[in-house]
Short mmCIF file of C-alpha atoms in Angstrom, two decimals:
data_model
loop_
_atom_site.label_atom_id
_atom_site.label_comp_id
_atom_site.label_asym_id
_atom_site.label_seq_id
_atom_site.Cartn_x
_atom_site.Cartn_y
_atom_site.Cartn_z
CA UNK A 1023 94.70 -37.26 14.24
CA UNK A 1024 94.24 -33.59 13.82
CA UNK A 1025 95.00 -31.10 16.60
CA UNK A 1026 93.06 -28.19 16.17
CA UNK A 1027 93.83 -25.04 18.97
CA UNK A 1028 91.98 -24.49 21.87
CA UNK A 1029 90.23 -21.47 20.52
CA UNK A 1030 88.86 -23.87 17.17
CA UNK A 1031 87.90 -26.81 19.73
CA UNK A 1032 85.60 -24.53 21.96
CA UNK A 1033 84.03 -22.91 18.61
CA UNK A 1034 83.44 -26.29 17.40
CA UNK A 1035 81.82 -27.84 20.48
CA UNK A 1036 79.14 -24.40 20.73
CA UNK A 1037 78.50 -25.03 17.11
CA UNK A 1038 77.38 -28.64 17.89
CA UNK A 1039 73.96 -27.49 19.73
CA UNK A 1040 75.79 -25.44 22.46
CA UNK A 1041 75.34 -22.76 24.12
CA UNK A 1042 77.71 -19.81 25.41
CA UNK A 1043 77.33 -19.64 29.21
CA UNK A 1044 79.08 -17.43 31.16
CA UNK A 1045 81.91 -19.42 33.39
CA UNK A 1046 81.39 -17.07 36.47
CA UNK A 1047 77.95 -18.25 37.15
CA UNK A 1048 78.73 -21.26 37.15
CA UNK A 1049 81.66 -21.28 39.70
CA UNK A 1050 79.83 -18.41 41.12
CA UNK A 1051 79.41 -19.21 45.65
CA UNK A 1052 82.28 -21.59 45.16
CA UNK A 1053 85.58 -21.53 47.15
CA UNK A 1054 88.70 -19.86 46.35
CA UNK A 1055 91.83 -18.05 47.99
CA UNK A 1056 92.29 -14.91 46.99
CA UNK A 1057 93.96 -12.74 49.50
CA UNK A 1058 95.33 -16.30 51.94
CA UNK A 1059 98.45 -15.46 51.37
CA UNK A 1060 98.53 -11.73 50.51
CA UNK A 1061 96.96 -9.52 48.13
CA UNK A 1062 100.78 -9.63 46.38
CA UNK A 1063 100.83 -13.83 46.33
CA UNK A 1064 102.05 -15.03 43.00
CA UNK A 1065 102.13 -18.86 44.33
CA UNK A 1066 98.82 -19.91 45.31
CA UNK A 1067 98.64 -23.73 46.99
CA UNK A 1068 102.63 -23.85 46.93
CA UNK A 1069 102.14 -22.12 49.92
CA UNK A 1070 101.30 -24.95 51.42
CA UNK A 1071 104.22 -26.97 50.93
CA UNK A 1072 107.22 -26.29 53.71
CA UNK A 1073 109.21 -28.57 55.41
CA UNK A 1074 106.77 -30.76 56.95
CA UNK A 1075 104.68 -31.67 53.95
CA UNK A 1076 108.46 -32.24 52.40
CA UNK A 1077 108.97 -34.46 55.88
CA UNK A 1078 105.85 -36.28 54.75
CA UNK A 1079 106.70 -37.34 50.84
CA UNK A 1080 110.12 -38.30 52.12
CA UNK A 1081 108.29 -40.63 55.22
CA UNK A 1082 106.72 -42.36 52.23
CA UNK A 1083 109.21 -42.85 50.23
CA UNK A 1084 111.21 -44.55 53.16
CA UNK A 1085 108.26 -45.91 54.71
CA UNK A 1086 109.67 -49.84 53.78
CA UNK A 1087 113.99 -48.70 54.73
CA UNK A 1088 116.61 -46.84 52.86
CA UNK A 1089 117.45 -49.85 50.74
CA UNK A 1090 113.98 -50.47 48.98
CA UNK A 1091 113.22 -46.81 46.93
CA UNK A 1092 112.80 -46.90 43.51
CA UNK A 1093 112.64 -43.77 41.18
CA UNK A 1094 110.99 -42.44 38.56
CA UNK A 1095 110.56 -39.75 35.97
CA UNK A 1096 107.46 -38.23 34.81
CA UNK A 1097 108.26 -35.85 32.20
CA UNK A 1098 107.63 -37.08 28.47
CA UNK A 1099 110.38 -37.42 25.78
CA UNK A 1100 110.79 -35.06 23.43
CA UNK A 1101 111.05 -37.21 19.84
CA UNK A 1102 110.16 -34.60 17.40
CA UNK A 1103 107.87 -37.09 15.59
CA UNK A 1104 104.36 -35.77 15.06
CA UNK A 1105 101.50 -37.55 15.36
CA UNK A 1106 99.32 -37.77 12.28
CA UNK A 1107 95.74 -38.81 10.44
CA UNK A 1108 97.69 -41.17 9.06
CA UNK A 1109 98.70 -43.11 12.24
CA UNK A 1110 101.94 -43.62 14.00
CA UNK A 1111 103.57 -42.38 17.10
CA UNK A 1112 104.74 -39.39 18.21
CA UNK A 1113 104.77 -36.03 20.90
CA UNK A 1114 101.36 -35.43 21.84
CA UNK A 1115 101.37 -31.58 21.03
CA UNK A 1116 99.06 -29.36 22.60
CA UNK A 1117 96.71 -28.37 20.31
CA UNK A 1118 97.64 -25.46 18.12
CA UNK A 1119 101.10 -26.20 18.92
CA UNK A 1120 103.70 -28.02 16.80
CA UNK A 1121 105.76 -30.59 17.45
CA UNK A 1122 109.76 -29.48 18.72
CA UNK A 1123 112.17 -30.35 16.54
CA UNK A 1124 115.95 -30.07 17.31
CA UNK A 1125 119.40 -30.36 15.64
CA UNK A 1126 123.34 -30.59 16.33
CA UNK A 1127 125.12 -26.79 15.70
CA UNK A 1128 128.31 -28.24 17.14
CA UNK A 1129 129.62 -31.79 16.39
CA UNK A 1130 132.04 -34.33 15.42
CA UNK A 1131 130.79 -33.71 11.84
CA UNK A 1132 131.78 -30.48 12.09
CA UNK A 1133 135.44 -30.98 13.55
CA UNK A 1134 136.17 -33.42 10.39
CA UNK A 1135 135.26 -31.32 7.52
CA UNK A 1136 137.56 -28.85 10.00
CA UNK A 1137 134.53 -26.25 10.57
CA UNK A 1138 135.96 -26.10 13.89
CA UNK A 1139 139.09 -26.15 15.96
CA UNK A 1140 139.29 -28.51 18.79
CA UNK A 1141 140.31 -26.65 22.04
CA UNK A 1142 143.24 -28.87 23.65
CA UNK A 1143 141.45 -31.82 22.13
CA UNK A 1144 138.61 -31.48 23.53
CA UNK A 1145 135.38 -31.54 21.65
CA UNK A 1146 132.16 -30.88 22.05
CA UNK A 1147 128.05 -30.87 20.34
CA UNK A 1148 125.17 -28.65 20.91
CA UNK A 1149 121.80 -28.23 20.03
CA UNK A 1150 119.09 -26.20 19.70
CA UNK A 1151 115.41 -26.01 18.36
CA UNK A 1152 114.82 -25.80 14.42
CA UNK A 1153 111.30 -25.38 15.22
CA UNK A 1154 109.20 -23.42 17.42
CA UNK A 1155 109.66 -24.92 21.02
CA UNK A 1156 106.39 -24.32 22.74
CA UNK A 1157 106.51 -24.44 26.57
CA UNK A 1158 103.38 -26.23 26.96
CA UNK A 1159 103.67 -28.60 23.86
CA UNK A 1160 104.95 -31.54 26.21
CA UNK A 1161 104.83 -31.89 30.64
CA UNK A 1162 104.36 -28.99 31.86
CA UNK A 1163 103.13 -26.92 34.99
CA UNK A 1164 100.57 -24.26 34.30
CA UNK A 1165 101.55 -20.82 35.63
CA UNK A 1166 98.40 -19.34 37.73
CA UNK A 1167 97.56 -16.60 35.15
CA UNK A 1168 97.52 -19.10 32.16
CA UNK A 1169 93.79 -19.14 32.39
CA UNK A 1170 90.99 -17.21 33.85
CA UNK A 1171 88.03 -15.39 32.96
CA UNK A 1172 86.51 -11.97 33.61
CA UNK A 1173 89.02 -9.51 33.84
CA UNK A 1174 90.84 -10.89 36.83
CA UNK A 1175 93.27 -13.65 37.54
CA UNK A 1176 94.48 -15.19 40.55
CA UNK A 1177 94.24 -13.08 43.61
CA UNK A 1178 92.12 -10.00 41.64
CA UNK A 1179 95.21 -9.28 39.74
CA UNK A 1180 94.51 -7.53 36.29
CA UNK A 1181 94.21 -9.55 33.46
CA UNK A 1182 96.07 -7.37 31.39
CA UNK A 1183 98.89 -8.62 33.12
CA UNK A 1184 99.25 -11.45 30.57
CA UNK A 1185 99.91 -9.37 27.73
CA UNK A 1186 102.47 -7.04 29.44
CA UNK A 1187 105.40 -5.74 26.40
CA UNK A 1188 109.43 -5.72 26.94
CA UNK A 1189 111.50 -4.25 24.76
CA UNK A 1190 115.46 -5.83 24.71
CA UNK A 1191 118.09 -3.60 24.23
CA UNK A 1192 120.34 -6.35 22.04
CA UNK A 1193 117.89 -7.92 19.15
CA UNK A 1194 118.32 -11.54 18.84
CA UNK A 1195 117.44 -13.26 15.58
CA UNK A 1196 114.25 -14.99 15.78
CA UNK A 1197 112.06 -17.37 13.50
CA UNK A 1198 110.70 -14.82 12.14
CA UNK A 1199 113.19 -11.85 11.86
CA UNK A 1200 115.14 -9.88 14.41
CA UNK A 1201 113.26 -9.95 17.95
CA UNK A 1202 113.60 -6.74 20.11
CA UNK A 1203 110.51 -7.19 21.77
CA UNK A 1204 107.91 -9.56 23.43
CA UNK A 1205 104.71 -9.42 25.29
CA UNK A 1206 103.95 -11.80 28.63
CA UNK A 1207 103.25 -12.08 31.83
CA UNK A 1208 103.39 -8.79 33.81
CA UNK A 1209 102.33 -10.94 36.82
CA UNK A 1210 101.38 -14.49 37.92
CA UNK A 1211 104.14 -16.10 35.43
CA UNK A 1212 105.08 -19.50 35.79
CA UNK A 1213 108.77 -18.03 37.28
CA UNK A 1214 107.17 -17.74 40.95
CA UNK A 1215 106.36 -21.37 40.83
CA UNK A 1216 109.91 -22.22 39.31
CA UNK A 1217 111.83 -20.52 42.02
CA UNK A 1218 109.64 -22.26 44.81
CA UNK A 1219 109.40 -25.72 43.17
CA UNK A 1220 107.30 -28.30 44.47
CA UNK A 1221 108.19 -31.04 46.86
CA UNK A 1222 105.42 -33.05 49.03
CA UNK A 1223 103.58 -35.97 49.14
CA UNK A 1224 102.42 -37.68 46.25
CA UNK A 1225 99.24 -39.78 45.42
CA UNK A 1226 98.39 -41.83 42.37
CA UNK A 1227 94.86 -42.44 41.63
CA UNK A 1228 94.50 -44.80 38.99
CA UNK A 1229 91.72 -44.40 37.74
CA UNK A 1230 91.99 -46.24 34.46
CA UNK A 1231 92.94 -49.67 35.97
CA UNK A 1232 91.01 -49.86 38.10
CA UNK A 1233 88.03 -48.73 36.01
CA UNK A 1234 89.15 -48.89 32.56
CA UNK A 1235 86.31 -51.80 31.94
CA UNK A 1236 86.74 -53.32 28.66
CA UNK A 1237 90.04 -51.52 27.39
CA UNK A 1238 91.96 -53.00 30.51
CA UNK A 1239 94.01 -50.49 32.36
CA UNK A 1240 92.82 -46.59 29.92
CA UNK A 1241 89.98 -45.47 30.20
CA UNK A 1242 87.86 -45.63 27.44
CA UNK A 1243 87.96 -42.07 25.22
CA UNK A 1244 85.28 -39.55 26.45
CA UNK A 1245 85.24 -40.74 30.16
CA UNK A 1246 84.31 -38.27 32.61
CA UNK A 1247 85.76 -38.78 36.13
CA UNK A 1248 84.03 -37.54 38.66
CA UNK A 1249 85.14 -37.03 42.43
CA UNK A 1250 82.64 -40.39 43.17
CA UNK A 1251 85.23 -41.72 40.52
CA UNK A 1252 88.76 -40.49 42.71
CA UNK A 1253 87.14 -41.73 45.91
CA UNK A 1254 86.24 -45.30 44.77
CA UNK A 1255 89.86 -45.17 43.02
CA UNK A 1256 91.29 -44.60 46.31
CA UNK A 1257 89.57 -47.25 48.68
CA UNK A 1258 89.75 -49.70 46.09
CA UNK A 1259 94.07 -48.92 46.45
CA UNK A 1260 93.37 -48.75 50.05
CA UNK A 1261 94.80 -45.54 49.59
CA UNK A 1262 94.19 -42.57 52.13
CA UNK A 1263 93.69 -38.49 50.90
CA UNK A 1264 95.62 -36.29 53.13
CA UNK A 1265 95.56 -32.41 53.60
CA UNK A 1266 98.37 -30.82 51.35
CA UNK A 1267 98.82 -33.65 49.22
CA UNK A 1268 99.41 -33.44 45.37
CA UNK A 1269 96.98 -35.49 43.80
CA UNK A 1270 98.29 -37.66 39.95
CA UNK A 1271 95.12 -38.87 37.82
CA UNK A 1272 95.99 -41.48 35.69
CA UNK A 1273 93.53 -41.97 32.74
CA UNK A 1274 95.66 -43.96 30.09
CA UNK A 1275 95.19 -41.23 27.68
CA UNK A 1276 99.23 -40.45 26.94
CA UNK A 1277 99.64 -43.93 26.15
CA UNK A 1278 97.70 -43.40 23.47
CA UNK A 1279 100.16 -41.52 21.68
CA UNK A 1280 102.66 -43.82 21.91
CA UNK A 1281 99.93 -46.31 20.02
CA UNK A 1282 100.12 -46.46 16.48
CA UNK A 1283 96.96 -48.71 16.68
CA UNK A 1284 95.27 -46.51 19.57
CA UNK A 1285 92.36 -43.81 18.94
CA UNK A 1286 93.31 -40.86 20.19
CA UNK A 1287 92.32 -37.23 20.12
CA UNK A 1288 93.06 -34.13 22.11
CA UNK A 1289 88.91 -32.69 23.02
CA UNK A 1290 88.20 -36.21 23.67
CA UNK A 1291 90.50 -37.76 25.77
CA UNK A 1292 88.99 -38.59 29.50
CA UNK A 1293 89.27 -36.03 32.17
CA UNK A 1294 87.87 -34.69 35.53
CA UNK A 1295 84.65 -33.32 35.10
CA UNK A 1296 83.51 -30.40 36.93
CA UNK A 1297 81.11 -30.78 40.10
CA UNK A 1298 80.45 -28.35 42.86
CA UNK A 1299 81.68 -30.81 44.99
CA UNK A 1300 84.64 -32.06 43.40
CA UNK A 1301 85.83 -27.86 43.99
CA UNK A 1302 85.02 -27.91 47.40
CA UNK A 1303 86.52 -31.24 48.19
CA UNK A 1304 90.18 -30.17 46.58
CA UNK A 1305 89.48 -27.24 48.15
CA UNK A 1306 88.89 -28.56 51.89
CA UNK A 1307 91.57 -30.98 51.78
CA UNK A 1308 94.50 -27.98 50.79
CA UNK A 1309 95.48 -30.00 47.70
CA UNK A 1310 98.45 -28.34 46.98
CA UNK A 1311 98.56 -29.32 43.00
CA UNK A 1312 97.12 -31.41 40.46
CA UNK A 1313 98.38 -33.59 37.43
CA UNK A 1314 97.35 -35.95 34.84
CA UNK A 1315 98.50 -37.49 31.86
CA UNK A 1316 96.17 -35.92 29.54
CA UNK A 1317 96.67 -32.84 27.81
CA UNK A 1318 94.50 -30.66 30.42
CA UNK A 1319 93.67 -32.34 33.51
CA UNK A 1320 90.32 -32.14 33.03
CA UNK A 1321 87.47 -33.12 29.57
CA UNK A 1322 88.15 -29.68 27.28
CA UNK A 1323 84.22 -29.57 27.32
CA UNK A 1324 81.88 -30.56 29.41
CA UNK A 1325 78.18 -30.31 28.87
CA UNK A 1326 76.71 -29.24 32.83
CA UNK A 1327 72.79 -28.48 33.01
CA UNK A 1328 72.33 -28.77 29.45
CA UNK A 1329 75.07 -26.04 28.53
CA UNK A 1330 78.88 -26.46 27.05
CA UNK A 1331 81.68 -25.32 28.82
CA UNK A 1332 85.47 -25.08 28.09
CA UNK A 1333 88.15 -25.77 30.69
CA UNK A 1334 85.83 -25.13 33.26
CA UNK A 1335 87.65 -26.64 36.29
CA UNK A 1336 90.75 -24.51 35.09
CA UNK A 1337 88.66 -21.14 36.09
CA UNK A 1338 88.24 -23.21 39.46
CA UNK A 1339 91.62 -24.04 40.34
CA UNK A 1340 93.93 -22.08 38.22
CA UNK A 1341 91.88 -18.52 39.09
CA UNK A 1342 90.35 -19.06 41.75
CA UNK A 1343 92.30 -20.79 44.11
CA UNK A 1344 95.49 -20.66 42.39
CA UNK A 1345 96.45 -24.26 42.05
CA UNK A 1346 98.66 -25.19 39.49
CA UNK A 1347 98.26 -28.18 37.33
CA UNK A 1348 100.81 -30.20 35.65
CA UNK A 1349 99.32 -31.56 32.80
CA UNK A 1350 100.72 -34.51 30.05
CA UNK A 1351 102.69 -36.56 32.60
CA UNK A 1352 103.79 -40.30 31.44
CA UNK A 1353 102.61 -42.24 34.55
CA UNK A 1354 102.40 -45.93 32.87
CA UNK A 1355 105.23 -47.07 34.49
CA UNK A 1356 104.97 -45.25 38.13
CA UNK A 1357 101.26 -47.04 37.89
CA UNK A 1358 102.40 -50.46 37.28
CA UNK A 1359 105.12 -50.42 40.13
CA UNK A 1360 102.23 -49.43 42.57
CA UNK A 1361 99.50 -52.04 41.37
CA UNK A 1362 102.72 -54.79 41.73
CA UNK A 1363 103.42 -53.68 45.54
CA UNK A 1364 100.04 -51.79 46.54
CA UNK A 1365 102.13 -49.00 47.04
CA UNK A 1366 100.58 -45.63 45.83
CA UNK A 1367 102.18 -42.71 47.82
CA UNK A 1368 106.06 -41.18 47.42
CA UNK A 1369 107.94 -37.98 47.38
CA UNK A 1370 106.62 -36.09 44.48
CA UNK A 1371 109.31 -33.25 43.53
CA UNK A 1372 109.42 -30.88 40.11
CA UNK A 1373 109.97 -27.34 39.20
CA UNK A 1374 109.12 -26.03 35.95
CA UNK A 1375 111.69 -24.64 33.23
CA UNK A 1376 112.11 -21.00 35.13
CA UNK A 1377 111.55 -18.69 32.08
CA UNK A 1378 110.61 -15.26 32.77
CA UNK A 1379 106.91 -13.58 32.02
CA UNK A 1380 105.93 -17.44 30.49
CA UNK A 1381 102.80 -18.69 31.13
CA UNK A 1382 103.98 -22.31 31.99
CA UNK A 1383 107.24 -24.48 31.37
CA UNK A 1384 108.19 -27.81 30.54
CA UNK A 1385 109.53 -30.15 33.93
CA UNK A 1386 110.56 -33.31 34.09
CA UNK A 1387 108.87 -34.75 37.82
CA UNK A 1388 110.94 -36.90 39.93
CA UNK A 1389 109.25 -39.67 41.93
CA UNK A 1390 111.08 -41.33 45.01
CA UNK A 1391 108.25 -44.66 45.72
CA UNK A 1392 109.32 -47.06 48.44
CA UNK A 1393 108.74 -50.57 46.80
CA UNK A 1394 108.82 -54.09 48.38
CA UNK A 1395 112.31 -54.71 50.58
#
């Protein structure tokens, strides 16, 4: 299964009979939030989420008594097994990013062959990464400035914020020679949304059980989910959409990659498709974040009026009203613990990996779901 990078994937689709529209008309009129919270806001939709919509996740979660919550973890394993043409299982990398790959630099192993002394007997292993670790090459949270178009991000910040250099005064040996200098995020980093973290009430649309058709509970590869699509998800779970909620999207699609027998690629996996409507509604309901369990929340392009677009819906929520997705979640097994006890809203909680000038970071999402007592 190649992954080709994002850059390749949108070339490719143009080249099939597209065209190149321009991204602004077409979210041109539409809602965002640019200035809500201060021409210096770094945080967007966070902003929503204090102490009562905190209240609210943890009322779910406790909605059937202290002795009946379960928990669960949304955050993919890291294997360091790639997946390949030639089949097999494996991290779903981002495309254009490889696979992580880590080993021991401290270990039993080493205290044998007498590499190392113990210290009072005690003994310890470390790690780190062999290979380049890419922040968004596994769950992750979006920072707001990852994507935008124009020459403005979030909040009419300059876009040449992304590409801001710092020079270290100690060089650090890197993968490719000494490092004494990198270039990120002036601005709208994911470290604002790190050091607020997210904690709220959480909603699970299904959307591939309950209309997956023939391939049972994924949805077949190049669905396109529409917001008709979320709202017949959610009566059918007799489920109700609430201001300041954070809204999961299950599709299927991660499974995939855990199928050595599943087709599976990375611009055709199903995804929200952009609608005028769908903007607005996310918008007029103060979702305060979105997340799937496909590599980018939404189909990477999506042919509207006869044109191709890429990534569309991330000008419409990253940039414009700075709501930060968290994309390749593992929701299987959250999904079938609410189709068991009709159960589909909890305490949602995660922070990304708080790394300075990044322009996302891995997180591991912790679910608190009250199940039957």
């Amino acid at each position: 299964m190649h992954q080709p990078n994002c850059a390749a994937c949108a070339d490719r689709a143009l080249a099939d009979g597209g065209t190149t529209p321009d991204v602004a008309d077409l979210l041109d009129g539409l809602p965002d939030n640019w200035g809500r919270w201060g021409d210096d806001d770094e945080r967007g939709t966070l902003n929503l989420l204090g102490s009562r919509e905190a209240a609210a996740g943890m009322n779910a979660a406790l909605k059937n008594g202290e002795d009946a919550v379960e928990r669960f973890t949304l955050g993919l394993p890291l294997t360091g097994e790639a997946i390949s043409e030639d089949g097999g299982t494996g991290d779903p990398g981002f495309p254009g990013r490889e696979v992580a790959r880590r080993t021991n630099v401290s270990d039993e192993r080493a205290y044998r062959e007498g590499d190392q002394q113990a210290s009072a007997g005690m003994k310890f292993s470390d790690d780190r990464f062999e290979t380049p670790f890419y922040l968004q090459g596994t769950t992750h949270m979006d920072a707001l400035g990852h994507a935008w178009y124009g020459d403005e991000l979030y909040n009419g910040v300059d876009a040449a914020e992304t590409a801001v250099e710092k020079r270290f005064e100690t060089p650090v040996e890197g993968i490719g020679g000494e490092v004494t200098e990198t270039r990120g995020h002036g601005r709208l980093s994911v470290a604002p949304l790190a050091g607020s973290g997210v904690a709220g009430r959480g909603v699970l649309l299904d959307v591939g059980r309950y209309t997956g058709g023939s391939e049972g509970d994924r949805l077949p590869m190049g669905t396109e989910i529409s917001l008709d699509d979320l709202q017949v998800t959610a009566e059918a779970q007799g489920i109700e959409i609430r201001e300041r909620d954070i809204l999961l999207v299950r599709t299927g699609a991660m499974a995939r990659t855990r199928d050595p027998d599943a087709d599976w690629h990375p611009t055709d996996e199903p995804g929200l498709v952009f609608s005028e409507e769908l903007v607005e509604w996310v918008h007029d309901h103060d979702i305060a974040a979105v997340g799937a369990d496909n590599v980018a929340i939404e189909r990477v392009t999506q042919r509207i009026d006869g044109e191709t677009y890429v990534l569309p819906l991330h000008g419409a929520f990253l940039r414009n009203l700075g709501l930060p997705l968290v994309e390749m979640l593992w929701l299987d097994d959250l999904a079938r613990a609410c189709a068991d006890d009709e159960v589909y809203d909890f305490l949602f909680t995660a922070a990304p990996l708080h790394v300075q000038r990044a322009t996302g970071g891995p997180l591991n999402p912790l679910v608190l779901k009250a199940t039957e007592e």
